[in-house]
XYZ file of C-alpha atoms in Angstrom:
317
model
C -0.477 41.849 -10.080
C -3.643 40.788 -11.914
C -6.387 43.366 -12.330
C -9.146 40.781 -11.891
C -11.105 41.376 -8.703
C -12.003 37.926 -7.320
C -14.704 36.863 -4.869
C -14.034 33.525 -3.148
C -16.597 30.997 -1.876
C -15.243 28.114 0.217
C -15.386 26.535 3.665
C -13.302 23.374 4.453
C -9.614 22.613 4.185
C -9.976 21.476 0.567
C -10.600 25.120 -0.437
C -7.615 26.652 1.347
C -4.919 25.885 -1.304
C -7.053 27.596 -3.977
C -7.549 30.705 -1.832
C -3.862 30.710 -0.924
C -2.907 30.462 -4.605
C -5.104 33.448 -5.456
C -3.634 35.562 -2.682
C -0.057 34.509 -3.445
C -0.448 35.296 -7.156
C -1.549 38.806 -6.276
C -5.189 38.627 -7.304
C -7.258 41.220 -5.441
C -9.507 38.987 -3.299
C -12.285 41.464 -2.546
C -14.183 39.084 -0.256
C -14.250 35.541 1.141
C -17.708 34.032 1.574
C -17.736 31.070 3.943
C -20.344 29.231 5.959
C -21.206 30.409 9.485
C -19.139 29.015 12.358
C -20.277 25.525 13.328
C -19.850 23.430 16.495
C -16.561 21.568 16.255
C -14.370 19.370 18.443
C -15.148 17.672 21.710
C -16.603 20.791 23.283
C -18.857 21.383 20.257
C -18.265 25.136 20.532
C -18.897 27.224 17.384
C -15.541 27.815 15.724
C -14.313 29.016 12.317
C -13.707 26.690 9.404
C -10.293 26.436 7.712
C -11.102 29.009 4.995
C -12.248 31.622 7.497
C -9.144 31.054 9.627
C -6.881 31.490 6.593
C -8.759 34.583 5.413
C -8.583 36.314 8.788
C -4.897 35.477 9.171
C -4.243 37.128 5.824
C -6.357 40.228 6.342
C -9.101 39.279 3.875
C -12.715 40.409 4.223
C -14.900 37.542 5.501
C -18.636 37.254 4.869
C -20.735 34.541 6.581
C -24.357 34.896 5.437
C -26.973 32.494 6.738
C -28.998 33.085 3.559
C -27.383 33.925 0.220
C -30.606 35.462 -1.098
C -30.844 38.118 1.625
C -30.781 41.569 0.058
C -28.279 43.102 2.519
C -25.781 40.365 1.630
C -26.357 40.812 -2.114
C -25.931 44.553 -1.729
C -22.610 43.948 -0.015
C -21.461 41.781 -2.943
C -22.489 44.427 -5.467
C -20.450 47.003 -3.577
C -17.400 44.714 -3.796
C -17.781 44.714 -7.617
C -16.044 41.376 -8.303
C -14.947 40.485 -11.825
C -14.807 36.722 -11.231
C -16.184 34.388 -8.586
C -14.246 31.297 -7.431
C -16.060 28.403 -5.716
C -14.262 25.563 -3.919
C -16.340 23.305 -1.668
C -18.472 26.152 -0.326
C -21.187 23.697 0.743
C -24.305 25.451 -0.545
C -25.909 25.898 -3.965
C -25.551 29.495 -5.148
C -28.757 31.314 -6.179
C -29.143 33.013 -9.549
C -28.768 36.421 -7.932
C -25.215 35.478 -6.930
C -24.378 33.733 -10.215
C -25.295 36.862 -12.174
C -23.236 39.194 -10.025
C -19.550 38.832 -11.107
C -18.861 40.323 -14.542
C -17.138 37.136 -15.784
C -19.338 34.689 -13.859
C -18.085 32.017 -11.452
C -15.816 29.008 -11.809
C -15.766 25.959 -9.536
C -12.886 23.731 -8.385
C -14.578 20.305 -8.361
C -12.788 17.225 -7.014
C -13.683 14.789 -9.781
C -13.275 14.143 -13.469
C -16.652 15.556 -14.460
C -19.181 14.409 -15.525
C -18.323 11.480 -13.223
C -19.286 12.151 -9.605
C -21.287 15.368 -9.685
C -22.367 16.319 -6.187
C -21.221 16.862 -2.622
C -18.900 13.894 -1.949
C -16.989 13.113 -5.150
C -13.718 11.947 -3.571
C -15.357 9.604 -1.067
C -17.672 8.114 -3.692
C -14.790 7.535 -6.097
C -12.769 5.657 -3.462
C -15.804 3.716 -2.225
C -16.517 2.618 -5.798
C -12.979 1.328 -6.274
C -12.096 3.829 -9.009
C -8.420 3.642 -9.925
C -8.328 7.254 -11.101
C -9.876 10.592 -10.194
C -8.920 14.233 -10.620
C -10.079 17.829 -10.528
C -12.197 19.808 -12.980
C -12.415 23.587 -13.284
C -15.934 24.296 -14.517
C -18.322 27.185 -14.971
C -20.939 27.420 -12.234
C -24.508 27.185 -13.568
C -27.873 26.680 -11.916
C -27.887 22.883 -12.416
C -25.731 20.874 -10.000
C -22.120 20.656 -11.290
C -23.431 20.677 -14.880
C -21.495 23.644 -16.287
C -18.981 23.494 -19.105
C -15.467 22.385 -18.152
C -12.434 24.622 -18.716
C -9.826 21.974 -17.916
C -9.166 18.755 -15.983
C -6.160 17.201 -14.217
C -5.901 13.501 -13.382
C -4.586 11.611 -10.333
C -4.420 7.820 -9.808
C -5.996 6.248 -6.709
C -3.872 3.547 -5.083
C -5.632 0.341 -3.937
C -5.122 1.159 -0.255
C -5.389 4.964 -0.291
C -7.961 6.732 1.856
C -10.224 9.601 0.870
C -8.210 11.828 3.192
C -4.971 11.276 1.264
C -6.599 11.617 -2.153
C -8.487 14.776 -1.216
C -5.339 16.409 0.160
C -3.568 15.931 -3.175
C -6.584 17.048 -5.207
C -6.788 20.295 -3.231
C -3.232 21.202 -4.274
C -3.759 19.939 -7.830
C -6.966 21.959 -8.119
C -5.276 25.134 -6.907
C -2.585 24.855 -9.589
C -5.119 24.131 -12.331
C -7.327 27.005 -11.150
C -4.506 29.494 -11.617
C -3.895 28.212 -15.147
C -7.564 28.571 -16.056
C -7.909 32.045 -14.537
C -4.906 33.197 -16.549
C -6.647 31.968 -19.724
C -9.879 33.714 -18.722
C -7.968 36.920 -18.127
C -6.322 36.653 -21.573
C -9.723 35.781 -23.090
C -8.267 32.457 -24.275
C -10.374 30.106 -22.113
C -12.223 27.305 -23.910
C -15.342 25.826 -22.299
C -16.278 22.236 -23.226
C -19.806 20.991 -22.442
C -19.992 17.856 -20.313
C -21.030 14.566 -21.893
C -24.391 13.885 -20.262
C -24.089 10.174 -21.125
C -21.271 9.831 -18.582
C -22.958 11.510 -15.618
C -22.831 9.837 -12.198
C -23.760 11.408 -8.876
C -22.007 11.599 -5.524
C -24.658 12.334 -2.894
C -23.735 13.799 0.481
C -22.455 11.190 2.955
C -24.551 10.004 5.851
C -23.727 7.807 8.828
C -25.798 5.069 7.179
C -23.178 4.888 4.419
C -20.740 3.624 7.022
C -22.637 0.559 8.230
C -20.721 -2.525 7.081
C -22.646 -5.394 5.510
C -20.413 -8.423 5.969
C -22.350 -10.144 3.156
C -20.672 -7.757 0.710
C -17.494 -8.830 -1.132
C -14.194 -8.234 0.690
C -13.086 -5.629 -1.878
C -16.300 -3.638 -1.429
C -15.877 -3.548 2.369
C -12.213 -2.560 1.974
C -13.230 0.307 -0.355
C -15.946 1.363 2.088
C -13.445 1.515 4.967
C -10.864 3.631 3.112
C -13.491 5.717 1.303
C -15.127 6.789 4.551
C -11.873 7.634 6.336
C -11.647 9.996 8.215
C -15.434 10.563 8.286
C -18.067 9.187 8.816
C -16.062 5.932 9.112
C -17.065 2.355 8.376
C -18.678 0.828 11.457
C -19.920 -2.504 12.721
C -21.065 -3.878 16.046
C -19.548 -6.471 18.339
C -21.504 -7.844 21.304
C -23.946 -4.973 20.736
C -21.271 -2.270 20.950
C -20.303 0.040 18.066
C -16.847 -0.534 16.586
C -15.108 1.662 13.991
C -13.058 -0.221 11.400
C -10.163 2.097 10.483
C -7.970 0.014 8.191
C -8.286 -3.260 6.296
C -6.429 -5.323 3.712
C -7.691 -7.690 1.054
C -4.264 -9.337 0.901
C -2.521 -11.922 3.043
C -5.543 -13.848 4.340
C -5.163 -17.539 3.469
C -8.095 -18.804 5.547
C -10.983 -20.537 3.770
C -14.592 -19.370 3.759
C -16.809 -22.477 3.722
C -20.547 -23.028 3.350
C -20.716 -23.330 7.151
C -19.126 -19.909 7.629
C -21.334 -16.888 8.200
C -20.165 -13.483 6.903
C -18.805 -11.491 9.858
C -17.334 -14.579 11.542
C -13.800 -14.232 12.918
C -11.772 -16.906 11.133
C -8.430 -16.272 12.779
C -6.578 -13.866 15.055
C -3.037 -13.338 13.851
C -0.155 -11.016 14.639
C -0.936 -9.094 11.414
C -4.689 -8.772 11.730
C -8.093 -10.199 12.533
C -9.279 -12.348 9.612
C -13.030 -12.065 9.035
C -15.362 -13.851 6.590
C -17.196 -11.704 4.057
C -19.547 -12.450 1.179
C -16.785 -13.974 -0.926
C -13.342 -14.235 0.679
C -11.554 -13.351 3.927
C -10.698 -9.758 4.834
C -7.986 -8.702 7.277
C -8.870 -5.985 9.788
C -5.726 -4.025 10.663
C -6.855 -1.169 12.953
C -10.061 -0.707 14.935
C -11.536 1.629 17.530
C -14.138 0.685 20.109
C -16.691 3.375 20.950
C -15.105 5.968 23.229
C -11.663 4.340 23.076
C -8.454 5.144 21.208
C -7.565 3.517 17.866
C -5.569 0.308 18.310
C -4.048 -2.435 16.205
C -6.164 -5.460 15.449
C -4.053 -7.573 17.788
C -4.573 -5.113 20.659
C -8.275 -4.946 19.907
C -8.594 -8.734 19.858
C -6.876 -9.010 23.233
C -9.049 -6.309 24.788
C -12.287 -7.723 23.400
C -11.214 -11.328 24.136
C -11.945 -12.327 20.570
C -11.762 -15.969 19.564
C -12.388 -17.631 16.199
C -16.119 -17.949 15.709
C -16.923 -14.568 17.267
C -19.133 -12.682 14.851
C -18.993 -8.993 13.893
C -22.249 -7.365 12.912
C -24.514 -8.272 15.796
C-alpha cells in the first residue's frame, strides 16, 4: 500500500474511474470532496452525484461544501493532512487556500490534449470542432484555468460518427490509468513537469442550451459534429411547425439529392427508408433519429410518418 494520503475532488461519472483506481491501488483516500446534491431526474429531487455514490458505497469520507473558502471546511481539510490532491471534473475552481493545503500540491485529470481545449467542456468542444484526435492530460493545478505544467498525456482518436458520450467514457478510463502512472512517479520523486505551449491554447467554455440550436445554413459536416458533440446533453435542437425537435443522430453519407439555388437550408429534400434528407448550407444531410418534445426517440422514418412530413417541409421555423 502507498503511504501517500490522497484527497479527491470530483463529481460526475467521468471522475469515478480515477477514484476507483486510487482506492483499488490501496492509496489512503482521506476524503472525497464533491458538489452538493443537485436536483436530478424527472422528479427533480436532490440526489447524489456518481462520485458521492461510489464514495459512500466504499466507506470513504464525503465532504460537500457549498463554499470552498469557508474556514470550517478548510479546517476539516487540514485535519485530514493530505499529501496529494487529485482533481477530476470537480466543477468548481479551487481557491488558493485549498491549492496550498496538500504537501505535494494537486494534480488534475483533464479530458484534452492540453493546451488545446482548456476549460469546462473539452470533450464536447473537440467533437463539435471535428477534431480527429483527443486525449487526457495529467497536469498540476494552479490558479489560472487549466494552465499548469503537464506531467503526461495519452491520446485517443475520435471516429467521424462518435458521440461525446462514447469518447468521454473512454477518456475516463484512460485518464485513470495515466493518473496512477503519474502518481507513482510523484511518489518516487521522478515526475517531470512540462510547461504548456501558450501558442497552442484554445478554450472550451461551459455548454449552454444555445449551443444546441441548429443553423441549417451551416455546412452539413458542422451540423453533424454539433449533433454528436452535444449528445447526450444539451442536444442539438431545431423546430418544426413551431415545436421543438431534438436531432439525435445524423449522417453526412448516403444522401444523393441535389441542393439547388431554389432550395432553402432546412428544406426536406426526401423521405427515405434510411433517413430524412435535409438541405444545409452546402450539401444534404441525413437525419437518422429524432425526438419530438415530450415523446420518445424514434427513427427518422417513424418521425416522418408521425409528423406527416413531405418534401418541401422546412425544419427551423
